[in-house]
């Protein structure tokens, strides 16, 4: 079936076609992660993000063969030592991978006029900040605020667990933003600008791996509905592989109950 770029069905058709090509090569798609593929028994993994692909493995000959088979169906721009993937910068050394979004953050600061002249921000979210301030007027341009939120959330979900709580907090006001919430978004961007050198480090020693998980809850954090906020991070050999912050769906009656909700997911 042919599709035209921009039509509603085009992304689905494109993804199905690419998936069929990978399955024909021998890849198997993970059931719980549709963009992740593995080549059974070969220790080769492939990550697909729209039309960007990164292949991970140790057998360079096999990887070159896979790239050749994909090139039969698609026109590719190939890099055997990538330094960037979907806005994520990569630095590699033996046994270590460091990832960050310094370039993306710097461009974001320019796009949203976050000047170097502004004072430095030490934390992404001030506890004294009142996002529910009724005296603060509503913004006329909702999409302008939503663009800020989207840029911040992209960084928070990929490489900056330290701003997950702040990103979630302003995201609650995505439909009815006020000047106070726009100021909060600007402050988060200023914090990112001032800490753009922060990165995630993944280091592996030997064949054994160590997994750790940490959770916490801020009881009755929201003064409007009294719901608590959950936070979690999962570390693989000391590097975060999953993290996030979200409002709980129930109203916990105590700190113990709020903590219990976090532990059961």
mmCIF file of C-alpha atoms in Angstrom, residues 32-261:
data_model
loop_
_atom_site.group_PDB
_atom_site.id
_atom_site.type_symbol
_atom_site.label_atom_id
_atom_site.label_comp_id
_atom_site.label_asym_id
_atom_site.label_seq_id
_atom_site.Cartn_x
_atom_site.Cartn_y
_atom_site.Cartn_z
ATOM 1 C CA UNK A 32 6.751 -4.381 25.628
ATOM 2 C CA UNK A 33 8.946 -1.984 23.622
ATOM 3 C CA UNK A 34 7.878 -1.644 20.007
ATOM 4 C CA UNK A 35 10.953 0.363 18.950
ATOM 5 C CA UNK A 36 13.474 -2.200 20.256
ATOM 6 C CA UNK A 37 14.567 -5.259 18.252
ATOM 7 C CA UNK A 38 16.991 -8.070 18.923
ATOM 8 C CA UNK A 39 18.697 -10.615 16.705
ATOM 9 C CA UNK A 40 18.346 -13.891 18.658
ATOM 10 C CA UNK A 41 21.575 -15.716 19.548
ATOM 11 C CA UNK A 42 23.700 -12.946 17.985
ATOM 12 C CA UNK A 43 23.653 -10.328 20.781
ATOM 13 C CA UNK A 44 22.702 -7.607 18.302
ATOM 14 C CA UNK A 45 20.136 -4.973 19.228
ATOM 15 C CA UNK A 46 18.473 -2.318 17.076
ATOM 16 C CA UNK A 47 16.621 0.796 18.219
ATOM 17 C CA UNK A 48 14.181 2.546 15.865
ATOM 18 C CA UNK A 49 13.007 6.121 16.481
ATOM 19 C CA UNK A 50 10.750 7.201 13.590
ATOM 20 C CA UNK A 51 13.375 7.019 10.799
ATOM 21 C CA UNK A 52 16.532 7.105 12.940
ATOM 22 C CA UNK A 53 18.180 3.773 13.705
ATOM 23 C CA UNK A 54 21.046 2.754 15.952
ATOM 24 C CA UNK A 55 22.485 -0.775 16.014
ATOM 25 C CA UNK A 56 24.307 -2.092 19.079
ATOM 26 C CA UNK A 57 26.617 -5.094 19.151
ATOM 27 C CA UNK A 58 30.187 -6.386 19.124
ATOM 28 C CA UNK A 59 30.252 -8.273 15.806
ATOM 29 C CA UNK A 60 31.133 -5.516 13.319
ATOM 30 C CA UNK A 61 31.062 -7.871 10.342
ATOM 31 C CA UNK A 62 27.519 -8.998 11.165
ATOM 32 C CA UNK A 63 26.437 -5.415 11.810
ATOM 33 C CA UNK A 64 27.823 -4.339 8.429
ATOM 34 C CA UNK A 65 25.893 -7.189 6.801
ATOM 35 C CA UNK A 66 22.683 -6.025 8.518
ATOM 36 C CA UNK A 67 23.233 -2.440 7.347
ATOM 37 C CA UNK A 68 23.767 -3.743 3.804
ATOM 38 C CA UNK A 69 20.479 -5.640 3.866
ATOM 39 C CA UNK A 70 18.601 -2.591 5.131
ATOM 40 C CA UNK A 71 20.211 -0.447 2.424
ATOM 41 C CA UNK A 72 18.655 -2.671 -0.198
ATOM 42 C CA UNK A 73 15.254 -1.309 0.872
ATOM 43 C CA UNK A 74 16.140 2.184 2.140
ATOM 44 C CA UNK A 75 18.580 4.973 1.389
ATOM 45 C CA UNK A 76 20.729 5.357 4.516
ATOM 46 C CA UNK A 77 23.263 7.779 5.902
ATOM 47 C CA UNK A 78 25.594 5.531 7.913
ATOM 48 C CA UNK A 79 27.931 6.506 10.767
ATOM 49 C CA UNK A 80 30.008 3.778 12.416
ATOM 50 C CA UNK A 81 30.938 5.988 15.353
ATOM 51 C CA UNK A 82 27.840 8.119 16.058
ATOM 52 C CA UNK A 83 28.187 11.064 18.407
ATOM 53 C CA UNK A 84 24.485 11.955 18.424
ATOM 54 C CA UNK A 85 21.179 10.081 18.245
ATOM 55 C CA UNK A 86 17.783 11.874 18.251
ATOM 56 C CA UNK A 87 19.188 14.862 20.145
ATOM 57 C CA UNK A 88 21.149 12.728 22.586
ATOM 58 C CA UNK A 89 24.918 13.241 22.497
ATOM 59 C CA UNK A 90 27.088 10.158 23.022
ATOM 60 C CA UNK A 91 30.646 9.910 24.332
ATOM 61 C CA UNK A 92 32.227 6.461 24.379
ATOM 62 C CA UNK A 93 35.347 4.965 25.872
ATOM 63 C CA UNK A 94 36.222 1.333 26.694
ATOM 64 C CA UNK A 95 33.530 0.045 29.041
ATOM 65 C CA UNK A 96 31.880 3.456 29.458
ATOM 66 C CA UNK A 97 29.168 5.458 27.715
ATOM 67 C CA UNK A 98 28.304 9.036 28.689
ATOM 68 C CA UNK A 99 25.102 10.609 27.376
ATOM 69 C CA UNK A 100 23.880 14.198 27.616
ATOM 70 C CA UNK A 101 21.838 16.805 25.723
ATOM 71 C CA UNK A 102 24.119 19.807 26.001
ATOM 72 C CA UNK A 103 23.655 20.937 22.410
ATOM 73 C CA UNK A 104 19.873 20.538 22.573
ATOM 74 C CA UNK A 105 19.716 22.549 25.814
ATOM 75 C CA UNK A 106 21.894 25.324 24.383
ATOM 76 C CA UNK A 107 19.674 25.552 21.299
ATOM 77 C CA UNK A 108 16.572 25.532 23.490
ATOM 78 C CA UNK A 109 17.946 28.440 25.525
ATOM 79 C CA UNK A 110 18.467 30.411 22.306
ATOM 80 C CA UNK A 111 15.027 29.556 20.917
ATOM 81 C CA UNK A 112 13.270 30.723 24.094
ATOM 82 C CA UNK A 113 15.528 33.753 24.742
ATOM 83 C CA UNK A 114 17.089 32.432 27.958
ATOM 84 C CA UNK A 115 19.883 34.979 28.182
ATOM 85 C CA UNK A 116 23.224 34.434 29.901
ATOM 86 C CA UNK A 117 22.558 37.760 31.602
ATOM 87 C CA UNK A 118 19.856 36.194 33.755
ATOM 88 C CA UNK A 119 20.899 35.204 37.267
ATOM 89 C CA UNK A 120 21.840 31.581 37.844
ATOM 90 C CA UNK A 121 19.261 29.071 39.114
ATOM 91 C CA UNK A 122 20.481 26.433 41.576
ATOM 92 C CA UNK A 123 17.363 24.235 41.645
ATOM 93 C CA UNK A 124 14.832 23.446 38.904
ATOM 94 C CA UNK A 125 11.828 24.084 41.145
ATOM 95 C CA UNK A 126 11.412 26.468 44.088
ATOM 96 C CA UNK A 127 9.285 25.030 46.890
ATOM 97 C CA UNK A 128 7.893 28.504 47.565
ATOM 98 C CA UNK A 129 6.586 28.794 44.002
ATOM 99 C CA UNK A 130 2.776 28.869 43.849
ATOM 100 C CA UNK A 131 1.577 27.452 40.541
ATOM 101 C CA UNK A 132 -2.047 27.765 41.710
ATOM 102 C CA UNK A 133 -1.824 31.493 42.384
ATOM 103 C CA UNK A 134 -5.318 32.786 41.554
ATOM 104 C CA UNK A 135 -4.011 36.342 41.274
ATOM 105 C CA UNK A 136 -1.731 35.407 38.387
ATOM 106 C CA UNK A 137 -3.413 36.196 35.031
ATOM 107 C CA UNK A 138 -3.989 33.545 32.390
ATOM 108 C CA UNK A 139 -1.747 33.538 29.320
ATOM 109 C CA UNK A 140 -3.273 34.522 25.992
ATOM 110 C CA UNK A 141 -0.929 32.287 23.981
ATOM 111 C CA UNK A 142 -1.441 28.767 25.359
ATOM 112 C CA UNK A 143 0.630 27.124 22.619
ATOM 113 C CA UNK A 144 3.615 29.282 23.544
ATOM 114 C CA UNK A 145 3.594 27.785 27.044
ATOM 115 C CA UNK A 146 2.951 24.278 25.689
ATOM 116 C CA UNK A 147 6.028 24.594 23.481
ATOM 117 C CA UNK A 148 8.074 25.348 26.603
ATOM 118 C CA UNK A 149 6.592 22.311 28.358
ATOM 119 C CA UNK A 150 7.287 20.013 25.420
ATOM 120 C CA UNK A 151 10.943 21.026 25.188
ATOM 121 C CA UNK A 152 11.436 20.603 28.937
ATOM 122 C CA UNK A 153 9.640 17.248 29.027
ATOM 123 C CA UNK A 154 11.798 15.926 26.187
ATOM 124 C CA UNK A 155 14.961 16.603 28.183
ATOM 125 C CA UNK A 156 13.413 15.314 31.426
ATOM 126 C CA UNK A 157 12.362 12.005 29.890
ATOM 127 C CA UNK A 158 15.710 11.225 28.265
ATOM 128 C CA UNK A 159 18.711 12.530 30.163
ATOM 129 C CA UNK A 160 17.759 14.690 33.153
ATOM 130 C CA UNK A 161 16.012 12.862 36.009
ATOM 131 C CA UNK A 162 16.745 15.874 38.229
ATOM 132 C CA UNK A 163 13.989 17.906 36.522
ATOM 133 C CA UNK A 164 11.293 15.200 36.343
ATOM 134 C CA UNK A 165 9.364 16.616 39.307
ATOM 135 C CA UNK A 166 9.548 20.176 37.985
ATOM 136 C CA UNK A 167 8.530 19.118 34.457
ATOM 137 C CA UNK A 168 5.537 17.197 35.812
ATOM 138 C CA UNK A 169 4.502 20.146 37.991
ATOM 139 C CA UNK A 170 4.242 22.665 35.151
ATOM 140 C CA UNK A 171 2.765 20.024 32.827
ATOM 141 C CA UNK A 172 -0.366 19.928 35.000
ATOM 142 C CA UNK A 173 -1.154 23.459 33.796
ATOM 143 C CA UNK A 174 -0.761 22.725 30.100
ATOM 144 C CA UNK A 175 -4.340 23.690 29.220
ATOM 145 C CA UNK A 176 -4.760 26.744 31.473
ATOM 146 C CA UNK A 177 -1.274 28.269 31.916
ATOM 147 C CA UNK A 178 -0.722 31.466 33.869
ATOM 148 C CA UNK A 179 2.133 33.912 34.022
ATOM 149 C CA UNK A 180 3.356 32.141 37.161
ATOM 150 C CA UNK A 181 3.576 28.802 35.346
ATOM 151 C CA UNK A 182 5.389 30.402 32.401
ATOM 152 C CA UNK A 183 7.883 31.903 34.867
ATOM 153 C CA UNK A 184 8.359 28.426 36.366
ATOM 154 C CA UNK A 185 9.037 27.006 32.888
ATOM 155 C CA UNK A 186 11.575 29.765 32.195
ATOM 156 C CA UNK A 187 13.280 29.025 35.516
ATOM 157 C CA UNK A 188 13.596 25.336 34.596
ATOM 158 C CA UNK A 189 15.181 26.310 31.283
ATOM 159 C CA UNK A 190 17.591 28.649 33.078
ATOM 160 C CA UNK A 191 18.507 25.813 35.429
ATOM 161 C CA UNK A 192 19.129 23.508 32.453
ATOM 162 C CA UNK A 193 21.270 26.167 30.786
ATOM 163 C CA UNK A 194 23.360 26.582 33.932
ATOM 164 C CA UNK A 195 23.768 22.801 34.386
ATOM 165 C CA UNK A 196 24.060 21.725 30.755
ATOM 166 C CA UNK A 197 27.335 19.954 31.563
ATOM 167 C CA UNK A 198 25.510 17.321 33.656
ATOM 168 C CA UNK A 199 25.373 13.878 32.039
ATOM 169 C CA UNK A 200 24.438 10.255 32.631
ATOM 170 C CA UNK A 201 27.280 7.749 32.882
ATOM 171 C CA UNK A 202 26.987 4.033 32.179
ATOM 172 C CA UNK A 203 29.908 1.825 33.097
ATOM 173 C CA UNK A 204 30.219 -1.945 32.889
ATOM 174 C CA UNK A 205 32.847 -4.109 34.523
ATOM 175 C CA UNK A 206 32.843 -7.806 33.684
ATOM 176 C CA UNK A 207 29.796 -9.877 32.769
ATOM 177 C CA UNK A 208 27.784 -9.379 35.958
ATOM 178 C CA UNK A 209 25.406 -6.457 36.412
ATOM 179 C CA UNK A 210 23.975 -4.764 39.468
ATOM 180 C CA UNK A 211 20.401 -3.420 39.441
ATOM 181 C CA UNK A 212 19.054 -1.023 42.074
ATOM 182 C CA UNK A 213 15.658 0.679 42.374
ATOM 183 C CA UNK A 214 14.704 3.642 44.565
ATOM 184 C CA UNK A 215 11.236 5.115 45.153
ATOM 185 C CA UNK A 216 9.839 7.945 47.251
ATOM 186 C CA UNK A 217 6.597 9.860 47.739
ATOM 187 C CA UNK A 218 5.710 13.419 48.692
ATOM 188 C CA UNK A 219 2.508 12.997 50.699
ATOM 189 C CA UNK A 220 -0.441 15.298 49.873
ATOM 190 C CA UNK A 221 1.785 17.450 47.698
ATOM 191 C CA UNK A 222 -1.046 18.978 45.680
ATOM 192 C CA UNK A 223 -2.997 21.504 47.741
ATOM 193 C CA UNK A 224 -5.953 21.319 45.335
ATOM 194 C CA UNK A 225 -6.763 17.595 45.433
ATOM 195 C CA UNK A 226 -4.383 16.476 48.237
ATOM 196 C CA UNK A 227 -2.898 13.753 46.045
ATOM 197 C CA UNK A 228 0.686 12.611 46.611
ATOM 198 C CA UNK A 229 3.555 12.620 44.124
ATOM 199 C CA UNK A 230 5.533 9.479 43.329
ATOM 200 C CA UNK A 231 9.136 9.398 42.195
ATOM 201 C CA UNK A 232 11.345 6.516 41.113
ATOM 202 C CA UNK A 233 14.705 5.692 39.562
ATOM 203 C CA UNK A 234 16.152 2.367 38.432
ATOM 204 C CA UNK A 235 19.944 2.057 38.156
ATOM 205 C CA UNK A 236 21.930 -0.445 36.117
ATOM 206 C CA UNK A 237 25.549 -0.547 37.285
ATOM 207 C CA UNK A 238 25.030 2.918 38.767
ATOM 208 C CA UNK A 239 23.518 4.495 35.630
ATOM 209 C CA UNK A 240 19.796 5.409 35.519
ATOM 210 C CA UNK A 241 17.845 3.415 32.934
ATOM 211 C CA UNK A 242 14.323 4.363 34.082
ATOM 212 C CA UNK A 243 13.107 7.331 36.094
ATOM 213 C CA UNK A 244 10.084 9.534 36.499
ATOM 214 C CA UNK A 245 7.690 11.533 38.652
ATOM 215 C CA UNK A 246 3.893 11.383 38.579
ATOM 216 C CA UNK A 247 0.837 12.234 40.635
ATOM 217 C CA UNK A 248 -0.829 9.291 42.351
ATOM 218 C CA UNK A 249 -4.372 8.400 41.275
ATOM 219 C CA UNK A 250 -5.752 8.075 44.820
ATOM 220 C CA UNK A 251 -5.773 10.336 47.871
ATOM 221 C CA UNK A 252 -3.497 8.687 50.436
ATOM 222 C CA UNK A 253 -4.522 9.063 54.084
ATOM 223 C CA UNK A 254 -0.958 8.941 55.409
ATOM 224 C CA UNK A 255 2.683 9.049 54.404
ATOM 225 C CA UNK A 256 2.818 5.257 54.869
ATOM 226 C CA UNK A 257 -0.013 4.752 52.395
ATOM 227 C CA UNK A 258 1.593 7.134 49.897
ATOM 228 C CA UNK A 259 4.855 5.187 50.162
ATOM 229 C CA UNK A 260 2.937 1.932 49.709
ATOM 230 C CA UNK A 261 1.322 3.193 46.503
#
